[in-house]
Amino acid sequence: MKKYDVVGVGYCCVDYLGIVPRYPALDEKVKLVDFSVQGGGITATAMVTVERLGGRASYIGTVGDDDFGAFVIEDLARDGVDTAHVGVQPGAATQFAFIAVDHDTGKRTIFWTTPSVKLSASDIRRDDVVAGRVLHTDAHFPEAAVQAAMWANGADIPVVMDAGSMREGSAELIERTDCLITSALFARQFTGADDPAEAARAMFGGRRKLCAVTMGEAGCVYVTSEGTFHRRAFGVDVVDTTGAGDVFHGAFSFGLSRGWDFHEAIRFASAVAAIKCTKLGGRAGIPSMARVQEFLATTKSAHPE
């Protein structure tokens, strides 16, 4: 028996989010429609998603010994994520972001800082990494992520990688990845192909049993040994798209930990991400399993094309 459904190795941050009626011109003031401060970050938010869905998640990462770092740990723990393996680095700065969300479209503009925290291979332990049914990674700390993936490979634990944009070490991590889910931007950067389906096919092979490219309101395309498929996005009243990809990845990893096939896991992840977009921030709208089941029972969903 594994202690966790999903173990995440990657990065975290704090998000300051505000909904604006329109984007201001230079030297202009605009009153916020709504405001929120939430935990953020690719892998950290994915682990919160696992917990909200009823799974058990452990987050392995690092923060600074500042107020933002304390907030990150407290916020994760509040959702039940195991933070025992989060390192606190003296004198280091935790990443944070200012996010302006457009009222009419829910699309966001992000202003972010470069963190001074580091996570290396020597900062993580094999026993902590292989304690889950699935390993979830990103490439923000490539040395630690690659080492974690190698341990997971050796223990026959599937590795899910969230690839948002090209980073140093991305290619090496991909070679250790079983399920690669990328943004359209990453797919284009990595393969040179403008067509997401073509890019997904180019990234498929080797260890990779699934390659998916997410496309926002256009849904996602994914490739398995069965062929190439398109999953349409679910229609919802979008408030904010911040964190939708992080939540999609977390929900997919949760489904994989439960033994679901790729079609079921992708459909489920699409629904969870859609529901998230109905509230401000990357985490406020992450639903419970009961909410997702209700949504899927009452919302039309086309079969993958």
PDB file of C-alpha atoms in Angstrom, residues 2-289:
ATOM      1  CA  LYS A   2       1.235   3.476  -0.892  1.00  0.00           C
ATOM      2  CA  LYS A   3       1.000   6.296   1.621  1.00  0.00           C
ATOM      3  CA  TYR A   4      -0.109   8.815  -1.026  1.00  0.00           C
ATOM      4  CA  ASP A   5      -2.086   8.820  -4.244  1.00  0.00           C
ATOM      5  CA  VAL A   6       0.181  11.491  -5.740  1.00  0.00           C
ATOM      6  CA  VAL A   7       3.558  12.917  -4.720  1.00  0.00           C
ATOM      7  CA  GLY A   8       4.456  16.273  -6.270  1.00  0.00           C
ATOM      8  CA  VAL A   9       7.978  17.609  -6.771  1.00  0.00           C
ATOM      9  CA  GLY A  10       8.018  21.158  -8.083  1.00  0.00           C
ATOM     10  CA  TYR A  11       7.378  24.768  -7.348  1.00  0.00           C
ATOM     11  CA  CYS A  12       4.944  26.896  -5.381  1.00  0.00           C
ATOM     12  CA  CYS A  13       4.168  30.587  -4.976  1.00  0.00           C
ATOM     13  CA  VAL A  14       1.676  33.118  -3.623  1.00  0.00           C
ATOM     14  CA  ASP A  15      -0.817  34.823  -5.945  1.00  0.00           C
ATOM     15  CA  TYR A  16      -2.323  38.288  -5.465  1.00  0.00           C
ATOM     16  CA  LEU A  17      -5.304  38.385  -7.813  1.00  0.00           C
ATOM     17  CA  GLY A  18      -7.611  41.205  -8.837  1.00  0.00           C
ATOM     18  CA  ILE A  19     -10.470  41.361 -11.351  1.00  0.00           C
ATOM     19  CA  VAL A  20     -10.361  44.556 -13.420  1.00  0.00           C
ATOM     20  CA  PRO A  21     -13.228  45.938 -15.551  1.00  0.00           C
ATOM     21  CA  ARG A  22     -10.653  46.748 -18.223  1.00  0.00           C
ATOM     22  CA  TYR A  23      -6.881  46.907 -18.468  1.00  0.00           C
ATOM     23  CA  PRO A  24      -5.721  50.439 -17.582  1.00  0.00           C
ATOM     24  CA  ALA A  25      -3.574  52.711 -19.689  1.00  0.00           C
ATOM     25  CA  LEU A  26      -0.256  53.973 -18.349  1.00  0.00           C
ATOM     26  CA  ASP A  27      -0.592  56.322 -15.370  1.00  0.00           C
ATOM     27  CA  GLU A  28      -4.293  55.481 -15.001  1.00  0.00           C
ATOM     28  CA  LYS A  29      -6.211  54.112 -12.008  1.00  0.00           C
ATOM     29  CA  VAL A  30      -8.826  51.344 -12.239  1.00  0.00           C
ATOM     30  CA  LYS A  31     -10.915  50.079  -9.326  1.00  0.00           C
ATOM     31  CA  LEU A  32     -10.763  46.322  -8.684  1.00  0.00           C
ATOM     32  CA  VAL A  33     -14.018  44.391  -9.026  1.00  0.00           C
ATOM     33  CA  ASP A  34     -12.738  41.638  -6.714  1.00  0.00           C
ATOM     34  CA  PHE A  35      -9.497  40.716  -4.948  1.00  0.00           C
ATOM     35  CA  SER A  36      -8.006  37.571  -3.413  1.00  0.00           C
ATOM     36  CA  VAL A  37      -4.727  36.221  -2.036  1.00  0.00           C
ATOM     37  CA  GLN A  38      -4.209  32.500  -2.644  1.00  0.00           C
ATOM     38  CA  GLY A  39      -1.494  29.902  -2.781  1.00  0.00           C
ATOM     39  CA  GLY A  40      -0.314  29.149  -6.298  1.00  0.00           C
ATOM     40  CA  GLY A  41       2.313  27.355  -8.323  1.00  0.00           C
ATOM     41  CA  ILE A  42       2.123  24.468 -10.762  1.00  0.00           C
ATOM     42  CA  THR A  43       2.793  21.429  -8.609  1.00  0.00           C
ATOM     43  CA  ALA A  44       1.557  22.858  -5.316  1.00  0.00           C
ATOM     44  CA  THR A  45      -1.839  23.658  -6.830  1.00  0.00           C
ATOM     45  CA  ALA A  46      -1.978  20.230  -8.446  1.00  0.00           C
ATOM     46  CA  MET A  47      -1.513  18.641  -5.011  1.00  0.00           C
ATOM     47  CA  VAL A  48      -4.337  20.765  -3.569  1.00  0.00           C
ATOM     48  CA  THR A  49      -6.499  19.482  -6.415  1.00  0.00           C
ATOM     49  CA  VAL A  50      -5.738  15.876  -5.466  1.00  0.00           C
ATOM     50  CA  GLU A  51      -6.746  16.565  -1.864  1.00  0.00           C
ATOM     51  CA  ARG A  52      -9.985  18.389  -2.788  1.00  0.00           C
ATOM     52  CA  LEU A  53     -10.968  15.402  -4.929  1.00  0.00           C
ATOM     53  CA  GLY A  54     -10.568  13.057  -1.971  1.00  0.00           C
ATOM     54  CA  GLY A  55      -7.041  11.809  -2.624  1.00  0.00           C
ATOM     55  CA  ARG A  56      -3.923  11.938  -0.484  1.00  0.00           C
ATOM     56  CA  ALA A  57      -1.094  14.185  -1.659  1.00  0.00           C
ATOM     57  CA  SER A  58       2.432  15.061  -0.558  1.00  0.00           C
ATOM     58  CA  TYR A  59       4.215  18.175  -1.789  1.00  0.00           C
ATOM     59  CA  ILE A  60       8.018  18.199  -1.972  1.00  0.00           C
ATOM     60  CA  GLY A  61       9.418  21.663  -2.612  1.00  0.00           C
ATOM     61  CA  THR A  62      11.062  24.671  -1.026  1.00  0.00           C
ATOM     62  CA  VAL A  63      10.193  28.142   0.265  1.00  0.00           C
ATOM     63  CA  GLY A  64      12.058  31.022   1.839  1.00  0.00           C
ATOM     64  CA  ASP A  65      11.857  31.942   5.493  1.00  0.00           C
ATOM     65  CA  ASP A  66       9.660  34.953   4.659  1.00  0.00           C
ATOM     66  CA  ASP A  67       5.962  35.662   5.138  1.00  0.00           C
ATOM     67  CA  PHE A  68       5.180  34.285   1.684  1.00  0.00           C
ATOM     68  CA  GLY A  69       6.863  30.984   2.558  1.00  0.00           C
ATOM     69  CA  ALA A  70       4.880  30.669   5.778  1.00  0.00           C
ATOM     70  CA  PHE A  71       1.680  31.402   3.840  1.00  0.00           C
ATOM     71  CA  VAL A  72       2.464  28.701   1.257  1.00  0.00           C
ATOM     72  CA  ILE A  73       2.955  26.009   3.896  1.00  0.00           C
ATOM     73  CA  GLU A  74      -0.074  27.024   5.967  1.00  0.00           C
ATOM     74  CA  ASP A  75      -2.298  27.185   2.893  1.00  0.00           C
ATOM     75  CA  LEU A  76      -1.251  23.738   1.660  1.00  0.00           C
ATOM     76  CA  ALA A  77      -1.704  22.221   5.112  1.00  0.00           C
ATOM     77  CA  ARG A  78      -5.169  23.769   5.364  1.00  0.00           C
ATOM     78  CA  ASP A  79      -6.194  21.679   2.367  1.00  0.00           C
ATOM     79  CA  GLY A  80      -4.653  18.545   3.866  1.00  0.00           C
ATOM     80  CA  VAL A  81      -1.542  18.358   1.674  1.00  0.00           C
ATOM     81  CA  ASP A  82       1.386  16.775   3.527  1.00  0.00           C
ATOM     82  CA  THR A  83       4.044  19.495   3.825  1.00  0.00           C
ATOM     83  CA  ALA A  84       6.528  17.510   5.922  1.00  0.00           C
ATOM     84  CA  HIS A  85       9.023  17.547   3.036  1.00  0.00           C
ATOM     85  CA  VAL A  86       8.880  21.263   2.228  1.00  0.00           C
ATOM     86  CA  GLY A  87      12.258  22.843   2.906  1.00  0.00           C
ATOM     87  CA  VAL A  88      12.594  26.343   4.361  1.00  0.00           C
ATOM     88  CA  GLN A  89      15.712  28.193   3.181  1.00  0.00           C
ATOM     89  CA  PRO A  90      17.077  30.939   5.465  1.00  0.00           C
ATOM     90  CA  GLY A  91      17.419  34.297   3.767  1.00  0.00           C
ATOM     91  CA  ALA A  92      15.733  33.129   0.545  1.00  0.00           C
ATOM     92  CA  ALA A  93      12.706  34.716  -1.127  1.00  0.00           C
ATOM     93  CA  THR A  94       9.537  32.813  -1.992  1.00  0.00           C
ATOM     94  CA  GLN A  95       8.010  33.567  -5.385  1.00  0.00           C
ATOM     95  CA  PHE A  96       4.874  35.676  -5.616  1.00  0.00           C
ATOM     96  CA  ALA A  97       2.829  37.131  -8.450  1.00  0.00           C
ATOM     97  CA  PHE A  98       0.402  39.974  -9.163  1.00  0.00           C
ATOM     98  CA  ILE A  99      -2.365  38.808 -11.489  1.00  0.00           C
ATOM     99  CA  ALA A 100      -4.810  41.113 -13.267  1.00  0.00           C
ATOM    100  CA  VAL A 101      -7.900  39.220 -14.453  1.00  0.00           C
ATOM    101  CA  ASP A 102     -10.056  40.697 -17.233  1.00  0.00           C
ATOM    102  CA  HIS A 103     -13.682  40.895 -16.103  1.00  0.00           C
ATOM    103  CA  ASP A 104     -15.233  40.079 -19.497  1.00  0.00           C
ATOM    104  CA  THR A 105     -13.056  37.147 -20.612  1.00  0.00           C
ATOM    105  CA  GLY A 106     -11.517  35.742 -17.418  1.00  0.00           C
ATOM    106  CA  LYS A 107      -8.102  35.847 -19.064  1.00  0.00           C
ATOM    107  CA  ARG A 108      -5.216  37.054 -16.961  1.00  0.00           C
ATOM    108  CA  THR A 109      -2.025  39.079 -17.117  1.00  0.00           C
ATOM    109  CA  ILE A 110       0.676  37.904 -14.710  1.00  0.00           C
ATOM    110  CA  PHE A 111       3.506  39.906 -13.142  1.00  0.00           C
ATOM    111  CA  TRP A 112       5.855  37.560 -11.297  1.00  0.00           C
ATOM    112  CA  THR A 113       9.088  37.587  -9.362  1.00  0.00           C
ATOM    113  CA  THR A 114      12.073  35.276  -9.691  1.00  0.00           C
ATOM    114  CA  PRO A 115      12.448  33.280  -6.467  1.00  0.00           C
ATOM    115  CA  SER A 116      15.840  32.875  -4.841  1.00  0.00           C
ATOM    116  CA  VAL A 117      14.924  29.489  -3.355  1.00  0.00           C
ATOM    117  CA  LYS A 118      16.570  26.414  -4.874  1.00  0.00           C
ATOM    118  CA  LEU A 119      15.709  22.709  -4.882  1.00  0.00           C
ATOM    119  CA  SER A 120      18.485  20.322  -5.878  1.00  0.00           C
ATOM    120  CA  ALA A 121      18.713  16.539  -6.060  1.00  0.00           C
ATOM    121  CA  SER A 122      20.445  16.463  -2.686  1.00  0.00           C
ATOM    122  CA  ASP A 123      17.424  18.141  -1.078  1.00  0.00           C
ATOM    123  CA  ILE A 124      15.038  15.250  -1.774  1.00  0.00           C
ATOM    124  CA  ARG A 125      14.934  11.632  -0.561  1.00  0.00           C
ATOM    125  CA  ARG A 126      14.026   8.546  -2.561  1.00  0.00           C
ATOM    126  CA  ASP A 127      11.680   7.139   0.093  1.00  0.00           C
ATOM    127  CA  ASP A 128       9.627  10.353   0.060  1.00  0.00           C
ATOM    128  CA  VAL A 129       9.404  10.419  -3.741  1.00  0.00           C
ATOM    129  CA  VAL A 130       8.302   6.790  -4.231  1.00  0.00           C
ATOM    130  CA  ALA A 131       5.701   6.937  -1.447  1.00  0.00           C
ATOM    131  CA  GLY A 132       2.899   7.622  -3.946  1.00  0.00           C
ATOM    132  CA  ARG A 133       1.115   5.823  -6.756  1.00  0.00           C
ATOM    133  CA  VAL A 134       1.933   8.683  -9.170  1.00  0.00           C
ATOM    134  CA  LEU A 135       4.776  11.224  -9.324  1.00  0.00           C
ATOM    135  CA  HIS A 136       3.799  14.702 -10.534  1.00  0.00           C
ATOM    136  CA  THR A 137       6.585  17.064 -11.655  1.00  0.00           C
ATOM    137  CA  ASP A 138       7.401  20.350 -13.342  1.00  0.00           C
ATOM    138  CA  ALA A 139      10.726  21.660 -14.663  1.00  0.00           C
ATOM    139  CA  HIS A 140      11.200  24.686 -12.402  1.00  0.00           C
ATOM    140  CA  PHE A 141      13.823  22.768 -10.397  1.00  0.00           C
ATOM    141  CA  PRO A 142      15.109  20.401 -13.109  1.00  0.00           C
ATOM    142  CA  GLU A 143      17.859  18.687 -11.148  1.00  0.00           C
ATOM    143  CA  ALA A 144      15.475  17.624  -8.378  1.00  0.00           C
ATOM    144  CA  ALA A 145      12.699  16.751 -10.841  1.00  0.00           C
ATOM    145  CA  VAL A 146      14.935  14.543 -12.986  1.00  0.00           C
ATOM    146  CA  GLN A 147      16.285  12.736  -9.928  1.00  0.00           C
ATOM    147  CA  ALA A 148      12.761  12.186  -8.622  1.00  0.00           C
ATOM    148  CA  ALA A 149      11.642  10.892 -12.026  1.00  0.00           C
ATOM    149  CA  MET A 150      14.581   8.465 -12.160  1.00  0.00           C
ATOM    150  CA  TRP A 151      13.601   7.050  -8.777  1.00  0.00           C
ATOM    151  CA  ALA A 152       9.987   6.747  -9.914  1.00  0.00           C
ATOM    152  CA  ASN A 153      11.037   5.043 -13.148  1.00  0.00           C
ATOM    153  CA  GLY A 154      12.990   2.484 -11.145  1.00  0.00           C
ATOM    154  CA  ALA A 155       9.998   1.834  -8.894  1.00  0.00           C
ATOM    155  CA  ASP A 156       7.500   1.484 -11.806  1.00  0.00           C
ATOM    156  CA  ILE A 157       5.655   4.625 -10.683  1.00  0.00           C
ATOM    157  CA  PRO A 158       4.158   6.637 -13.569  1.00  0.00           C
ATOM    158  CA  VAL A 159       5.577  10.144 -13.971  1.00  0.00           C
ATOM    159  CA  VAL A 160       3.299  13.009 -15.023  1.00  0.00           C
ATOM    160  CA  MET A 161       5.006  16.194 -16.215  1.00  0.00           C
ATOM    161  CA  ASP A 162       3.383  19.628 -16.452  1.00  0.00           C
ATOM    162  CA  ALA A 163       5.240  21.597 -19.135  1.00  0.00           C
ATOM    163  CA  GLY A 164       4.091  25.201 -19.470  1.00  0.00           C
ATOM    164  CA  SER A 165       7.089  26.777 -21.191  1.00  0.00           C
ATOM    165  CA  MET A 166      10.571  25.646 -22.191  1.00  0.00           C
ATOM    166  CA  ARG A 167      13.058  25.572 -19.333  1.00  0.00           C
ATOM    167  CA  GLU A 168      16.561  24.273 -18.822  1.00  0.00           C
ATOM    168  CA  GLY A 169      16.310  20.546 -18.197  1.00  0.00           C
ATOM    169  CA  SER A 170      12.880  20.137 -19.805  1.00  0.00           C
ATOM    170  CA  ALA A 171      14.148  17.749 -22.483  1.00  0.00           C
ATOM    171  CA  GLU A 172      15.901  15.502 -19.959  1.00  0.00           C
ATOM    172  CA  LEU A 173      12.818  15.388 -17.752  1.00  0.00           C
ATOM    173  CA  ILE A 174      10.600  14.532 -20.712  1.00  0.00           C
ATOM    174  CA  GLU A 175      12.724  11.443 -21.382  1.00  0.00           C
ATOM    175  CA  ARG A 176      11.819  10.250 -17.858  1.00  0.00           C
ATOM    176  CA  THR A 177       8.118  11.078 -18.245  1.00  0.00           C
ATOM    177  CA  ASP A 178       5.275   8.613 -18.882  1.00  0.00           C
ATOM    178  CA  CYS A 179       2.446  11.144 -19.291  1.00  0.00           C
ATOM    179  CA  LEU A 180       3.472  14.495 -20.779  1.00  0.00           C
ATOM    180  CA  ILE A 181       0.860  17.259 -20.701  1.00  0.00           C
ATOM    181  CA  THR A 182       1.983  20.579 -22.156  1.00  0.00           C
ATOM    182  CA  SER A 183       0.646  23.986 -23.021  1.00  0.00           C
ATOM    183  CA  ALA A 184       0.268  24.910 -26.677  1.00  0.00           C
ATOM    184  CA  LEU A 185       3.200  27.299 -26.191  1.00  0.00           C
ATOM    185  CA  PHE A 186       5.523  24.570 -24.912  1.00  0.00           C
ATOM    186  CA  ALA A 187       4.462  22.169 -27.667  1.00  0.00           C
ATOM    187  CA  ARG A 188       5.309  24.766 -30.306  1.00  0.00           C
ATOM    188  CA  GLN A 189       8.610  25.694 -28.637  1.00  0.00           C
ATOM    189  CA  PHE A 190       9.695  22.079 -28.215  1.00  0.00           C
ATOM    190  CA  THR A 191       8.679  20.658 -31.596  1.00  0.00           C
ATOM    191  CA  GLY A 192       8.480  23.676 -33.900  1.00  0.00           C
ATOM    192  CA  ALA A 193       5.018  22.527 -35.010  1.00  0.00           C
ATOM    193  CA  ASP A 194       2.186  25.072 -35.021  1.00  0.00           C
ATOM    194  CA  ASP A 195      -0.506  22.382 -35.049  1.00  0.00           C
ATOM    195  CA  PRO A 196      -1.049  21.014 -31.492  1.00  0.00           C
ATOM    196  CA  ALA A 197      -1.994  17.542 -32.754  1.00  0.00           C
ATOM    197  CA  GLU A 198       1.137  17.351 -34.875  1.00  0.00           C
ATOM    198  CA  ALA A 199       3.206  18.497 -31.908  1.00  0.00           C
ATOM    199  CA  ALA A 200       1.619  15.909 -29.601  1.00  0.00           C
ATOM    200  CA  ARG A 201       2.432  13.159 -32.093  1.00  0.00           C
ATOM    201  CA  ALA A 202       6.021  14.418 -32.362  1.00  0.00           C
ATOM    202  CA  MET A 203       6.441  14.224 -28.570  1.00  0.00           C
ATOM    203  CA  PHE A 204       4.902  10.757 -28.290  1.00  0.00           C
ATOM    204  CA  GLY A 205       7.166   7.720 -28.000  1.00  0.00           C
ATOM    205  CA  GLY A 206       9.880   6.317 -25.781  1.00  0.00           C
ATOM    206  CA  ARG A 207       8.566   6.133 -22.209  1.00  0.00           C
ATOM    207  CA  ARG A 208       5.651   8.372 -23.084  1.00  0.00           C
ATOM    208  CA  LYS A 209       2.356   6.517 -23.130  1.00  0.00           C
ATOM    209  CA  LEU A 210       0.381   9.744 -23.408  1.00  0.00           C
ATOM    210  CA  CYS A 211       1.187  13.174 -24.810  1.00  0.00           C
ATOM    211  CA  ALA A 212      -1.444  15.901 -24.442  1.00  0.00           C
ATOM    212  CA  VAL A 213      -1.522  19.556 -25.423  1.00  0.00           C
ATOM    213  CA  THR A 214      -3.988  21.825 -23.604  1.00  0.00           C
ATOM    214  CA  MET A 215      -5.541  24.696 -25.571  1.00  0.00           C
ATOM    215  CA  GLY A 216      -7.786  26.581 -23.145  1.00  0.00           C
ATOM    216  CA  GLU A 217     -11.327  27.049 -24.421  1.00  0.00           C
ATOM    217  CA  ALA A 218     -10.442  24.889 -27.447  1.00  0.00           C
ATOM    218  CA  GLY A 219      -9.999  21.859 -25.170  1.00  0.00           C
ATOM    219  CA  CYS A 220      -7.042  19.555 -25.602  1.00  0.00           C
ATOM    220  CA  VAL A 221      -5.572  17.064 -28.037  1.00  0.00           C
ATOM    221  CA  TYR A 222      -3.844  13.921 -26.851  1.00  0.00           C
ATOM    222  CA  VAL A 223      -2.022  10.974 -28.329  1.00  0.00           C
ATOM    223  CA  THR A 224      -1.960   7.419 -27.015  1.00  0.00           C
ATOM    224  CA  SER A 225      -1.096   4.082 -28.602  1.00  0.00           C
ATOM    225  CA  GLU A 226      -4.696   4.099 -29.895  1.00  0.00           C
ATOM    226  CA  GLY A 227      -4.270   7.265 -31.942  1.00  0.00           C
ATOM    227  CA  THR A 228      -4.880  11.029 -31.756  1.00  0.00           C
ATOM    228  CA  PHE A 229      -7.924  12.455 -29.965  1.00  0.00           C
ATOM    229  CA  HIS A 230      -9.529  15.842 -29.340  1.00  0.00           C
ATOM    230  CA  ARG A 231     -11.441  16.545 -26.139  1.00  0.00           C
ATOM    231  CA  ARG A 232     -13.650  19.610 -26.294  1.00  0.00           C
ATOM    232  CA  ALA A 233     -13.682  21.978 -23.331  1.00  0.00           C
ATOM    233  CA  PHE A 234     -16.731  22.078 -21.092  1.00  0.00           C
ATOM    234  CA  GLY A 235     -18.794  25.239 -21.339  1.00  0.00           C
ATOM    235  CA  VAL A 236     -18.919  27.306 -18.114  1.00  0.00           C
ATOM    236  CA  ASP A 237     -19.266  30.964 -17.135  1.00  0.00           C
ATOM    237  CA  VAL A 238     -15.581  31.832 -16.870  1.00  0.00           C
ATOM    238  CA  VAL A 239     -14.486  34.186 -14.097  1.00  0.00           C
ATOM    239  CA  ASP A 240     -10.729  33.500 -14.110  1.00  0.00           C
ATOM    240  CA  THR A 241      -8.501  31.071 -16.010  1.00  0.00           C
ATOM    241  CA  THR A 242      -5.583  31.356 -13.549  1.00  0.00           C
ATOM    242  CA  GLY A 243      -4.376  27.892 -12.539  1.00  0.00           C
ATOM    243  CA  ALA A 244      -6.647  26.010 -14.933  1.00  0.00           C
ATOM    244  CA  GLY A 245      -3.716  24.054 -16.340  1.00  0.00           C
ATOM    245  CA  ASP A 246      -2.352  23.272 -12.870  1.00  0.00           C
ATOM    246  CA  VAL A 247      -5.741  21.937 -11.797  1.00  0.00           C
ATOM    247  CA  PHE A 248      -6.107  19.933 -15.031  1.00  0.00           C
ATOM    248  CA  HIS A 249      -2.769  18.237 -14.348  1.00  0.00           C
ATOM    249  CA  GLY A 250      -3.618  17.542 -10.729  1.00  0.00           C
ATOM    250  CA  ALA A 251      -6.968  16.013 -11.637  1.00  0.00           C
ATOM    251  CA  PHE A 252      -5.344  13.889 -14.339  1.00  0.00           C
ATOM    252  CA  SER A 253      -2.731  12.626 -11.877  1.00  0.00           C
ATOM    253  CA  PHE A 254      -5.505  11.813  -9.405  1.00  0.00           C
ATOM    254  CA  GLY A 255      -7.370   9.818 -12.068  1.00  0.00           C
ATOM    255  CA  LEU A 256      -4.201   7.992 -13.027  1.00  0.00           C
ATOM    256  CA  SER A 257      -3.628   7.064  -9.377  1.00  0.00           C
ATOM    257  CA  ARG A 258      -7.080   5.470  -9.360  1.00  0.00           C
ATOM    258  CA  GLY A 259      -6.306   3.296 -12.361  1.00  0.00           C
ATOM    259  CA  TRP A 260      -8.559   5.107 -14.834  1.00  0.00           C
ATOM    260  CA  ASP A 261      -7.835   4.854 -18.548  1.00  0.00           C
ATOM    261  CA  PHE A 262      -6.495   7.917 -20.355  1.00  0.00           C
ATOM    262  CA  HIS A 263      -9.843   8.868 -21.943  1.00  0.00           C
ATOM    263  CA  GLU A 264     -11.594   8.867 -18.578  1.00  0.00           C
ATOM    264  CA  ALA A 265      -8.768  10.749 -16.847  1.00  0.00           C
ATOM    265  CA  ILE A 266      -8.663  13.449 -19.560  1.00  0.00           C
ATOM    266  CA  ARG A 267     -12.452  13.913 -19.495  1.00  0.00           C
ATOM    267  CA  PHE A 268     -12.407  14.155 -15.709  1.00  0.00           C
ATOM    268  CA  ALA A 269      -9.493  16.617 -15.705  1.00  0.00           C
ATOM    269  CA  SER A 270     -11.277  18.787 -18.271  1.00  0.00           C
ATOM    270  CA  ALA A 271     -14.344  18.965 -16.046  1.00  0.00           C
ATOM    271  CA  VAL A 272     -12.367  19.799 -12.892  1.00  0.00           C
ATOM    272  CA  ALA A 273     -10.440  22.561 -14.686  1.00  0.00           C
ATOM    273  CA  ALA A 274     -13.657  24.016 -16.131  1.00  0.00           C
ATOM    274  CA  ILE A 275     -15.292  24.198 -12.692  1.00  0.00           C
ATOM    275  CA  LYS A 276     -12.188  25.889 -11.283  1.00  0.00           C
ATOM    276  CA  CYS A 277     -12.555  28.690 -13.817  1.00  0.00           C
ATOM    277  CA  THR A 278     -15.903  29.762 -12.308  1.00  0.00           C
ATOM    278  CA  LYS A 279     -14.165  31.458  -9.347  1.00  0.00           C
ATOM    279  CA  LEU A 280     -11.313  33.916  -8.898  1.00  0.00           C
ATOM    280  CA  GLY A 281      -7.877  32.399  -8.368  1.00  0.00           C
ATOM    281  CA  GLY A 282      -6.158  29.107  -9.003  1.00  0.00           C
ATOM    282  CA  ARG A 283      -7.529  27.360  -5.920  1.00  0.00           C
ATOM    283  CA  ALA A 284     -10.813  28.877  -4.716  1.00  0.00           C
ATOM    284  CA  GLY A 285     -12.791  27.080  -7.413  1.00  0.00           C
ATOM    285  CA  ILE A 286     -11.179  23.632  -7.176  1.00  0.00           C
ATOM    286  CA  PRO A 287     -14.171  21.341  -6.631  1.00  0.00           C
ATOM    287  CA  SER A 288     -14.877  18.307  -4.477  1.00  0.00           C
ATOM    288  CA  MET A 289     -15.459  14.909  -6.067  1.00  0.00           C
TER     289      MET A 289
END
